[in-house]
Short mmCIF file of C-alpha atoms and ligand atoms in Angstrom, two decimals:
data_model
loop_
_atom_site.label_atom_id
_atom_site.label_comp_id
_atom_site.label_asym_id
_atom_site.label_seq_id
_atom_site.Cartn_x
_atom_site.Cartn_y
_atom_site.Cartn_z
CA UNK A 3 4.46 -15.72 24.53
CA UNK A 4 5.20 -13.01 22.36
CA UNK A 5 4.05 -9.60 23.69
CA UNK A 6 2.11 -7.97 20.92
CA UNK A 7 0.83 -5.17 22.74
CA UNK A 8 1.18 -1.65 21.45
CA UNK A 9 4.15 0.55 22.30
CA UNK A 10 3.18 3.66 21.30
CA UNK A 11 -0.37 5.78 20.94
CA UNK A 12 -1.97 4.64 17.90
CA UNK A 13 -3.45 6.47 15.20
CA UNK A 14 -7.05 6.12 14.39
CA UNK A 15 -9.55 7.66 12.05
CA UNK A 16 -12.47 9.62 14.00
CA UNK A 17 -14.63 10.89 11.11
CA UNK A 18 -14.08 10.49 7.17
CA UNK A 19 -16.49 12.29 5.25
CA UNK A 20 -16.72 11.94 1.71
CA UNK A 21 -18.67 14.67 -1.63
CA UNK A 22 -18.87 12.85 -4.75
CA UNK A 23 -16.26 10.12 -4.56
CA UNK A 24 -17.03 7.02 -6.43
CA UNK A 25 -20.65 5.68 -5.70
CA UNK A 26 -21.06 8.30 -2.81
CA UNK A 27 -22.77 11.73 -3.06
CA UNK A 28 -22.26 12.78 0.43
CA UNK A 29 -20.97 10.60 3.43
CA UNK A 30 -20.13 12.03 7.18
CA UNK A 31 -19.49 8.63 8.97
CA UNK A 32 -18.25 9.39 12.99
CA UNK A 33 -16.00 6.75 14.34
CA UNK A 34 -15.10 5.79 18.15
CA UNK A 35 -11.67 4.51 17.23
CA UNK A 36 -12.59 0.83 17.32
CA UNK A 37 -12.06 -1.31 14.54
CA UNK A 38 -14.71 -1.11 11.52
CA UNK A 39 -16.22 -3.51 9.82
CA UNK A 40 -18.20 -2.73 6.72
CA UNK A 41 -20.66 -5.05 5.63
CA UNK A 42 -22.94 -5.29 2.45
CA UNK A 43 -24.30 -6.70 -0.67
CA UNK A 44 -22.32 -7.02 -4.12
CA UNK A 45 -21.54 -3.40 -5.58
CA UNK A 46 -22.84 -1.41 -2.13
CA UNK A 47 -19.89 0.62 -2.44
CA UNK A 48 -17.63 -1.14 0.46
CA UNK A 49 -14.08 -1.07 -1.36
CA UNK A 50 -15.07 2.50 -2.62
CA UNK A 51 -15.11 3.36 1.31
CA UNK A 52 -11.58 2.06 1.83
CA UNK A 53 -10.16 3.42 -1.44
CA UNK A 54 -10.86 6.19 -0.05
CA UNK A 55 -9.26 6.07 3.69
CA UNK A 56 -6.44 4.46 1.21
CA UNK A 57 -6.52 7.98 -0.82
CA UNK A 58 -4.76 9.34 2.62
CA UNK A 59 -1.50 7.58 1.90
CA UNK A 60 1.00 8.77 -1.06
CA UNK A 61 0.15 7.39 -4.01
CA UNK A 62 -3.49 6.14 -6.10
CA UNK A 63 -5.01 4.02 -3.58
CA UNK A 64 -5.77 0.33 -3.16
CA UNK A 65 -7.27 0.39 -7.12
CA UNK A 66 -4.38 2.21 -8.38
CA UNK A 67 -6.68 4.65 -10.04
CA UNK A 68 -6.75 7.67 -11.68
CA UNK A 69 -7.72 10.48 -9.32
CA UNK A 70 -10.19 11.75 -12.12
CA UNK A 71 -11.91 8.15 -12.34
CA UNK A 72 -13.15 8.75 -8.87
CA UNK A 73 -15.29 11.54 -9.25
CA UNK A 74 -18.81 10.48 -8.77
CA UNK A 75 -21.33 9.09 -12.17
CA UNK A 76 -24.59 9.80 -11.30
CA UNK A 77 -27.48 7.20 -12.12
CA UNK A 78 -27.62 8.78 -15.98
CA UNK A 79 -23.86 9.14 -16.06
CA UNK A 80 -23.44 12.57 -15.15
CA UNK A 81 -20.23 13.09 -14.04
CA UNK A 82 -19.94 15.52 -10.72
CA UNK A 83 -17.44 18.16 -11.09
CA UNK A 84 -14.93 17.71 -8.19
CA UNK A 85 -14.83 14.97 -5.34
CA UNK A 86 -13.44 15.68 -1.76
CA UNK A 87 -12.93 13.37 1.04
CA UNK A 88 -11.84 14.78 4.54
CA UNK A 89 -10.87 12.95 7.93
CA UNK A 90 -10.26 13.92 11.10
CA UNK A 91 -7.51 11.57 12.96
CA UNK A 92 -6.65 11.35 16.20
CA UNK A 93 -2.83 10.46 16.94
CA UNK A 94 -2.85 9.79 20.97
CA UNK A 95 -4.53 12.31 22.44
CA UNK A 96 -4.05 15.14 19.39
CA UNK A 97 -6.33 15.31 16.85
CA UNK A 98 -5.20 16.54 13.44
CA UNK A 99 -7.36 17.30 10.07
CA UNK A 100 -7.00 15.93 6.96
CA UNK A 101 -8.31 16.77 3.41
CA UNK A 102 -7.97 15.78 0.15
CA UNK A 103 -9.90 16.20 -3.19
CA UNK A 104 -9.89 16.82 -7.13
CA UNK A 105 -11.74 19.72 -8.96
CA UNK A 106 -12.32 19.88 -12.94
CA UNK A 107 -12.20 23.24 -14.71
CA UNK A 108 -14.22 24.23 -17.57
CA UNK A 109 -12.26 22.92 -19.56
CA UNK A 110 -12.29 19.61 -18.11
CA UNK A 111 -8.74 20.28 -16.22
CA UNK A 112 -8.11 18.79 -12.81
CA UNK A 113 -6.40 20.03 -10.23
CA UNK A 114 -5.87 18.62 -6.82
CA UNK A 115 -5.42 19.50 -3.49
CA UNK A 116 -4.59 18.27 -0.18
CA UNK A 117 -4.60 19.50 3.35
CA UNK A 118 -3.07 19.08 6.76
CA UNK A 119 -4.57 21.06 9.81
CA UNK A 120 -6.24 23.70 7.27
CA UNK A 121 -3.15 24.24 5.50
CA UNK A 122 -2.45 23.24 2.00
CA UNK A 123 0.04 20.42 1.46
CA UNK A 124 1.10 17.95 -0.86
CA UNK A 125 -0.38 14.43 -0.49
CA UNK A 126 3.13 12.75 -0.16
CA UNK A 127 3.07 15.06 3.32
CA UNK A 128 0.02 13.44 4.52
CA UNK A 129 2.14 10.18 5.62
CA UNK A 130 3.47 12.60 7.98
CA UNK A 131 0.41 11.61 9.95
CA UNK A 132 -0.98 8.63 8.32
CA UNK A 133 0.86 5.21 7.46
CA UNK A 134 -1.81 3.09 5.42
CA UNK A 135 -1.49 -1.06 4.22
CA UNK A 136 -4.04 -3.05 2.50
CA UNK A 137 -4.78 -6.41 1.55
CA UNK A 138 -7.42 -6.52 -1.29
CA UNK A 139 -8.45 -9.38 -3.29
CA UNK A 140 -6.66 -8.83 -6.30
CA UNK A 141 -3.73 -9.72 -4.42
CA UNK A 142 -4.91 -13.20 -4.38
CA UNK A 143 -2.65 -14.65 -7.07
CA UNK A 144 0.39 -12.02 -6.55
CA UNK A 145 2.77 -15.67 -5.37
CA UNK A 146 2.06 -17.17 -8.91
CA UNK A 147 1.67 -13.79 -10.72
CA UNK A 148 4.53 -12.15 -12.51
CA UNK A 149 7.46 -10.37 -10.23
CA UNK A 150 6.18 -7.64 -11.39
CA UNK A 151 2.95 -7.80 -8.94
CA UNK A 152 5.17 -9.18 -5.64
CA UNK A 153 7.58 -6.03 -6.78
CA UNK A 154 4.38 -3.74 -6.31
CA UNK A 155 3.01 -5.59 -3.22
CA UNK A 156 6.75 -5.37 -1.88
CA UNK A 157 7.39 -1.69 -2.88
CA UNK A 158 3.78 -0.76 -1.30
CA UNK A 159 4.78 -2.67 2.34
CA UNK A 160 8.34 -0.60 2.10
CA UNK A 161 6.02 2.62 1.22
CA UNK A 162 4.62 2.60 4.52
CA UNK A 163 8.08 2.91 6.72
CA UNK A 164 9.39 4.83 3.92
CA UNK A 165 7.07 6.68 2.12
CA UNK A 166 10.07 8.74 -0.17
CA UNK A 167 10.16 5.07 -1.72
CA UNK A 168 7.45 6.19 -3.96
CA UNK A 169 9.42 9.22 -4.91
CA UNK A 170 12.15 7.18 -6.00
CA UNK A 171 10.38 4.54 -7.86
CA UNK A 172 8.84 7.62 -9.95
CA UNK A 173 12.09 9.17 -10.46
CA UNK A 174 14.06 5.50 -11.16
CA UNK A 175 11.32 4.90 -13.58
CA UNK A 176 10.87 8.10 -15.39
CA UNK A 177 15.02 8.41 -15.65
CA UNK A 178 14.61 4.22 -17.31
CA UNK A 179 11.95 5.27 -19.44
CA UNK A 180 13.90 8.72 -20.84
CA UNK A 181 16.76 6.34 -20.70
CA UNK A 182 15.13 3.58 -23.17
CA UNK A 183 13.69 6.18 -25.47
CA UNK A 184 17.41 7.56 -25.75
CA UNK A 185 18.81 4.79 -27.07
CA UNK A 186 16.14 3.59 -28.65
CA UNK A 187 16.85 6.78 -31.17
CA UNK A 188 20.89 5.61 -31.61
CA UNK A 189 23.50 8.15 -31.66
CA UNK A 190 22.78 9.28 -28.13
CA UNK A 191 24.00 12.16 -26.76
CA UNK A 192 26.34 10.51 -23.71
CA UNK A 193 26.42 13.37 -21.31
CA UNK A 194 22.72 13.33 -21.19
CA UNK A 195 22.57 9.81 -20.95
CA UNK A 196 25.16 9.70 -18.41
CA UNK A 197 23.03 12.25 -16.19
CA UNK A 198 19.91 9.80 -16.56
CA UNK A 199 22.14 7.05 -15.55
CA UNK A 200 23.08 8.65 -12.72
CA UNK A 201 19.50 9.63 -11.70
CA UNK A 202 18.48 5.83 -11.72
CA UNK A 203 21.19 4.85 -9.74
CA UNK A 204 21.18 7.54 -7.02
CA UNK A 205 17.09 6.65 -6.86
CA UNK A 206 17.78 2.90 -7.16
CA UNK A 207 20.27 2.58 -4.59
CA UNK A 208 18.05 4.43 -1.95
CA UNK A 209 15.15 2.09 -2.77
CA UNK A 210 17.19 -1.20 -2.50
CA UNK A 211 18.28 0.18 0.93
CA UNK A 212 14.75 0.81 1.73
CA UNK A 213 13.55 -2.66 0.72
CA UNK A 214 16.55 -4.61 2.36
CA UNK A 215 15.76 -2.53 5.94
CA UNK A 216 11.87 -2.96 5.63
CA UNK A 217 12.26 -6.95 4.47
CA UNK A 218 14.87 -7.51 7.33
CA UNK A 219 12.03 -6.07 10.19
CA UNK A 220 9.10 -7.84 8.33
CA UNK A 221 10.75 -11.05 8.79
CA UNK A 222 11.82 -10.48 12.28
CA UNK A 223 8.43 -9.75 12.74
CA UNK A 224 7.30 -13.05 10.99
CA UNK A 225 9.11 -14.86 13.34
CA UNK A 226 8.54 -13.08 16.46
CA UNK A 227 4.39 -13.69 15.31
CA UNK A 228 2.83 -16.45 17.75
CA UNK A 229 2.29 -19.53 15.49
CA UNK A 230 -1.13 -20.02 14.82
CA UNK A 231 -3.90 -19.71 11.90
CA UNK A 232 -1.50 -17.72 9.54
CA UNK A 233 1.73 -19.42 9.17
CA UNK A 234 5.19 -17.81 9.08
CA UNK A 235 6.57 -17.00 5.57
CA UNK A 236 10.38 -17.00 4.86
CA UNK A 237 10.87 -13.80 3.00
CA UNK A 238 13.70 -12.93 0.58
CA UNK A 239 14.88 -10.34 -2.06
CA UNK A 240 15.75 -11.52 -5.56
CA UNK A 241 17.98 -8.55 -6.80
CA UNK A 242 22.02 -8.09 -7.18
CA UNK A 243 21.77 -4.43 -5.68
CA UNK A 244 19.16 -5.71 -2.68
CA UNK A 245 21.88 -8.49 -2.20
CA UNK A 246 24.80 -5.57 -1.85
CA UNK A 247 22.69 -3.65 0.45
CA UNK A 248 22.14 -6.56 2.86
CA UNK A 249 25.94 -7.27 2.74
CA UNK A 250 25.90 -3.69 4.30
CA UNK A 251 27.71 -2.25 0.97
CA UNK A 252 27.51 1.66 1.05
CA UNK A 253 25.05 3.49 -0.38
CA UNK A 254 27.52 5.28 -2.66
CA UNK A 255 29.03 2.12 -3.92
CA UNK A 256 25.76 0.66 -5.02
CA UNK A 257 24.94 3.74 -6.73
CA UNK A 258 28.53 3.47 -8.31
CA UNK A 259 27.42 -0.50 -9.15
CA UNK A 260 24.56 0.42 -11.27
CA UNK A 261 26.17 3.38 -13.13
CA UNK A 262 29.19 1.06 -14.19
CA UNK A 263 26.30 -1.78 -15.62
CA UNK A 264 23.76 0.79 -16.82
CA UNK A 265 27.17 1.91 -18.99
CA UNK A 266 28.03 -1.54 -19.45
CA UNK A 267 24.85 -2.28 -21.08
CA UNK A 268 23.80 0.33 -23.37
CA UNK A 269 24.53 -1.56 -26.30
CA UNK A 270 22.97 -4.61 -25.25
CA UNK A 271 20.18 -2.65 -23.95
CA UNK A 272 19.87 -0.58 -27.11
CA UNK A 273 18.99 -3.98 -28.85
CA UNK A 274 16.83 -5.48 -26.25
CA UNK A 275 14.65 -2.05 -26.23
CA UNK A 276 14.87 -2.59 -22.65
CA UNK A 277 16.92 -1.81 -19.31
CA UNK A 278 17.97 -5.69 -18.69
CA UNK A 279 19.55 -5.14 -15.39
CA UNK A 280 18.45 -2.71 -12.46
CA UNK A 281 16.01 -2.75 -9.40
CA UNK A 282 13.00 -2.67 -11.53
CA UNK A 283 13.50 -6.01 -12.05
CA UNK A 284 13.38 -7.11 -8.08
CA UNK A 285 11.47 -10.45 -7.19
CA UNK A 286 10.34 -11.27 -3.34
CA UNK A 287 11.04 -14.92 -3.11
CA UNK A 288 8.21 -15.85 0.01
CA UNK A 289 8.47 -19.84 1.22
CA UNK A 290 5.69 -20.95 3.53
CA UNK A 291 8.00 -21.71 6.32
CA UNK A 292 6.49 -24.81 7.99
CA UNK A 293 6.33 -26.89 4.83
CA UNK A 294 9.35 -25.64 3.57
CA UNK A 295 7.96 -24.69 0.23
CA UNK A 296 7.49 -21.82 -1.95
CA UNK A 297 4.91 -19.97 -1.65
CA UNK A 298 3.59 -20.24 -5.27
CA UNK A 299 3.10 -23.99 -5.31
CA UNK A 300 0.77 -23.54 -1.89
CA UNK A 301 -2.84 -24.05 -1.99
CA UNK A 302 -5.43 -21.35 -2.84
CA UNK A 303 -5.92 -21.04 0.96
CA UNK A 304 -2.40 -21.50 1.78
CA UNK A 305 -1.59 -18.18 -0.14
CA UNK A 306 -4.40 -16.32 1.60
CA UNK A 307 -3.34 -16.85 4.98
CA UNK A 308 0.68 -16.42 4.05
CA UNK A 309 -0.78 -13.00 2.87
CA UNK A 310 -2.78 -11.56 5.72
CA UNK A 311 0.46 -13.03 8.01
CA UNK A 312 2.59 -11.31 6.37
CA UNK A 313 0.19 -8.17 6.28
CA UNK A 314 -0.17 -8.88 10.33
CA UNK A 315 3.65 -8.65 10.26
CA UNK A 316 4.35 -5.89 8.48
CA UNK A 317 1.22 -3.89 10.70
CA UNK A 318 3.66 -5.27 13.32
CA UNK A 319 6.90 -3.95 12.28
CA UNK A 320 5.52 -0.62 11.67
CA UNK A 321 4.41 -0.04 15.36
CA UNK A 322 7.86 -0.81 16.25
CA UNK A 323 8.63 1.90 13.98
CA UNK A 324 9.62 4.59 16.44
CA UNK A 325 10.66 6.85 13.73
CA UNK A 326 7.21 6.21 11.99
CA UNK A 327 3.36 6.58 12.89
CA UNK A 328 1.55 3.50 14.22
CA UNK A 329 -0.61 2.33 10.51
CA UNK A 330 -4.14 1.89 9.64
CA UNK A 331 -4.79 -1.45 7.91
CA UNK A 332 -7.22 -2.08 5.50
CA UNK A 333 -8.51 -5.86 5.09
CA UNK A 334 -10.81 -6.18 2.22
CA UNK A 335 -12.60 -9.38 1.57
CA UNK A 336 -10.12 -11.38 3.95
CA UNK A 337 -13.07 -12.48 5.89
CA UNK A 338 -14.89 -14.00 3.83
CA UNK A 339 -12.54 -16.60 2.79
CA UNK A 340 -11.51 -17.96 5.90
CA UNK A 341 -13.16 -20.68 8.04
CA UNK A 342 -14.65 -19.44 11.56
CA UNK A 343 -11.86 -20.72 13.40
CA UNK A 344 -9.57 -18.38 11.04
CA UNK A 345 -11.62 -15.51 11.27
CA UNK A 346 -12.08 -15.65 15.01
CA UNK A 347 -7.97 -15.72 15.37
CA UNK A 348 -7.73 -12.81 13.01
CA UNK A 349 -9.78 -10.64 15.28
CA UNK A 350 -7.67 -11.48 18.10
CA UNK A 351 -4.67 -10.61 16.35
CA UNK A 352 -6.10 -7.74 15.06
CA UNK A 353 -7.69 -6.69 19.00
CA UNK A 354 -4.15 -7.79 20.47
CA UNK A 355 -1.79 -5.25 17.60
CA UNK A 356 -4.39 -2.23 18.67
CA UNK A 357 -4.90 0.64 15.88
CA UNK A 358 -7.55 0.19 13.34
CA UNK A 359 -8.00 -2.02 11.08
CA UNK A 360 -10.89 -1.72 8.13
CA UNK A 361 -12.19 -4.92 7.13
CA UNK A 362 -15.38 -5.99 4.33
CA UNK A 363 -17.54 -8.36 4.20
CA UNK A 364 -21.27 -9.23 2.51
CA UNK A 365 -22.63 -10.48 5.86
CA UNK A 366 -22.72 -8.51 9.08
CA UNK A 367 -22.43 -12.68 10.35
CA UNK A 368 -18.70 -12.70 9.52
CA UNK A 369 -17.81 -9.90 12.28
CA UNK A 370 -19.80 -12.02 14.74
CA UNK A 371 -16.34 -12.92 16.72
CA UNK A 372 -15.28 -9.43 16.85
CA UNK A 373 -17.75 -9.01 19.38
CA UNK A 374 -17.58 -5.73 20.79
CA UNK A 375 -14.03 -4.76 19.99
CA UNK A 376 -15.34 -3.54 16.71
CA UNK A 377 -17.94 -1.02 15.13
CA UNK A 378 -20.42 -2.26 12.26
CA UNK A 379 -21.98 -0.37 9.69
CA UNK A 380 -24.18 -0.86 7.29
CA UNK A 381 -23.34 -0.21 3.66
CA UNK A 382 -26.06 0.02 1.24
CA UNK A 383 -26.31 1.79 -2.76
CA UNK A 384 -23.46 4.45 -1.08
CA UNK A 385 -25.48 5.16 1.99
CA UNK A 386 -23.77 4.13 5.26
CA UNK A 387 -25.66 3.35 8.50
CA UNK A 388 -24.07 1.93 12.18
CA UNK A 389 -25.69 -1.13 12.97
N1 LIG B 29 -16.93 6.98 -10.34
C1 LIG B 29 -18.00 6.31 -9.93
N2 LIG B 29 -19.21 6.91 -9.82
C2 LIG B 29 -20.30 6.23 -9.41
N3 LIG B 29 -20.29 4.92 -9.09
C3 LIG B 29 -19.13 4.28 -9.18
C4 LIG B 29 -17.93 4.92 -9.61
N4 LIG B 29 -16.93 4.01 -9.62
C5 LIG B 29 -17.49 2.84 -9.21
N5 LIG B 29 -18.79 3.00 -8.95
C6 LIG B 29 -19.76 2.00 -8.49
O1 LIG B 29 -19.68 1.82 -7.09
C7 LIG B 29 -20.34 0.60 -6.77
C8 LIG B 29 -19.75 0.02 -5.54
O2 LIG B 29 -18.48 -0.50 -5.78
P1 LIG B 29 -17.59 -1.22 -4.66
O3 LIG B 29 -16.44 -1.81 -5.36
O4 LIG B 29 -17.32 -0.30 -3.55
O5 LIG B 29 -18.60 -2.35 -4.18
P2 LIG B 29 -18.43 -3.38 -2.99
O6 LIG B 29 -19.45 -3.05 -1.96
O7 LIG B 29 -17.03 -3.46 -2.57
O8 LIG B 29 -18.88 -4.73 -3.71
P3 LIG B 29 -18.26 -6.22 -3.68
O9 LIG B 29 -18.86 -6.90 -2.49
O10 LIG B 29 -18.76 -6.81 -4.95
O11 LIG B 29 -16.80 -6.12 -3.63
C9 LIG B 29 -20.25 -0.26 -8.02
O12 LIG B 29 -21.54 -0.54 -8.46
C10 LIG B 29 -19.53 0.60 -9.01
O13 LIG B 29 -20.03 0.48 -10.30
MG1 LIG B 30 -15.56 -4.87 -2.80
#
């Protein structure tokens, strides 16, 4: 039997109180570190709640919105002028403060600003503290989607043990897109595209690094998991740089790899309007281990449980992080879907990896086998009430 139990202290949110984000004009909600289920009708404003805990990570959240797009609408579409969300977060017995919010200007100028203990910070610092995952319905189709979407689910997993991964996938795409435009203009200057060659492939080789290492303790986790109601997924990279990185090549030599092709390819390139070759173009190959088959020709249901195992797994990994804090995982919808059996395992898995894990549903019914290792609330037109 595999021994799931937590290592380290785990970090928890204690209170999250919201001004003005999305459908909420003021929220203080006061947790007791158990898990939390939110339950509600249609439009209540349940995924607004864990956009926001997934505001406290780097990056736009579990929408992947614009920070001004969450500042509240009132009913005759008056938009607020600012929205702030604040949480306080106990990490073993220390409990540290967290703040983050968005003000517009007269002149309809936002600026933003986020803060640690009191202090002001940048967001990116907040993962410091806080090491968030989701699973959100959208994610539904990402096996039969383009690569694109399993390159964002995969980047977002390899986010949480490395959160400078989102630095460098802003700086490898900003360099491709400068890059593009460059040659898109002929008669480039080749210094200056030689420097933003050079930026891609210093950023590029770190995150191919990053994914290999995160993939490689995802899948030992997959296959240390008990087997059960979510079945093991074999999980691979699709890329020629991931594939040097896992045949341990150094870090300087990949960087050296993609400077020599980037070169290579300018012409070709300059005709496609496109960088053909690079870590942009990354696929996660997933096969649903006991059938042996990939993951896209699975059933609808098939999918949805290869996803929240491979969610469980990556919560996993992280815990056994020790360079890392334990994460936060937010499940929306995944209840709803499964059949009672399903959802009763899930809870146990959930009870027996410890932390806190967020999870939605319409009925407070579907938390019924959570018994009392979880706290219910109420959600209802952006007002929140335990119960
Ligand atoms: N900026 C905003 N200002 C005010 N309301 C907003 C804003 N953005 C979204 N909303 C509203 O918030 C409401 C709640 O949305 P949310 O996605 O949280 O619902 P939900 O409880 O998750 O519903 P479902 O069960 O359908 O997923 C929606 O009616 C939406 O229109
Ligand atoms: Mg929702």
């Amino acid at each position: 039997m595999t021994d799931l139990s937590p290592r380290r202290p785990h970090v928890r949110l204690t209170r999250l109180a919201l001004q003005d984000f999305r459908n909420y004009a003021t929220l203080q909600l006061r947790l007791d570190g158990r898990h939390v289920c939110l339950y509600g009708a249609n439009g209540s404003g349940k995924t607004n709640l864990m956009e926001a805990v997934s505001m406290l990570s780097p990056g736009r959240g579990l929408r992947g919105a614009e920070f001004t797009e969450l500042i509240r609408r009132d009913a005759e579409g008056q938009l607020a002028r600012s929205w702030a969300l604040s949480a306080d977060v106990r990490d073993g017995d220390i409990d540290r403060k967290l703040g983050l919010s968005l003000e517009l200007d007269e002149q309809g100028k936002s600026k933003r600003t986020a803060r640690l203990d009191g202090v002001n910070t940048a967001q990116a610092d907040l993962a410091e503290l806080m090491r968030i995952i989701w699973l959100t319905p959208s994610m539904d189709r990402v096996f039969v989607g383009p690569a694109g979407d399993r390159r964002r689910f995969l980047d977002r997993q390899v986010m949480a043990h490395f959160p400078s991964h989102g630095t460098f996938g802003a700086a490898y795409e900003k360099a491709m897109r400068q890059r593009n435009a460059l040659l898109e203009r002929g008669r480039a200057d080749p210094a200056w595209l030689d420097a933003l060659e050079l930026g891609m492939a210093s950023a590029g080789a770190a995150m191919a690094i990053h994914r290999v290492d995160a993939v490689r303790v995802m899948q030992e986790a997959i296959l240390a998991r008990p087997e059960g109601a979510f079945p093991k997924a074999l999980i691979d990279l699709d890329g020629q740089f991931e594939t040097h990185a896992a045949n341990d090549m150094p870090l300087t030599d990949i960087e050296q790899e993609i400077v020599s092709q980037l070169r290579e390819n300018r012409s070709r390139d300059q005709a496609a309007g496109r960088t053909s070759q690079g870590v942009h173009r990354t696929d996660l190959r997933v096969i649903h281990a006991p059938k042996g088959l990939p993951a896209d020709q699975c059933s609808t249901g098939e999918q949805k449980a290869l996803l929240i195992g491979l969610i469980l797994a990556n919560a996993q990994a992280l815990f056994e992080r020790d360079f890392a804090p334990s994460p936060l995982l937010l499940l929306d919808e995944a209840a709803a879907h499964l059949d009672s059996d399903r959802r009763a395992a899930l809870y146990d898995e959930l009870a027996a990896l410890g932390g806190q894990a967020w999870l939605t549903g319409t009925d407070r019914s579907l938390f019924d086998a959570f018994g009392d290792r979880a706290q219910r609330f109420e959600v209802s037109e952006g007002v929140v009430r335990e119960g």
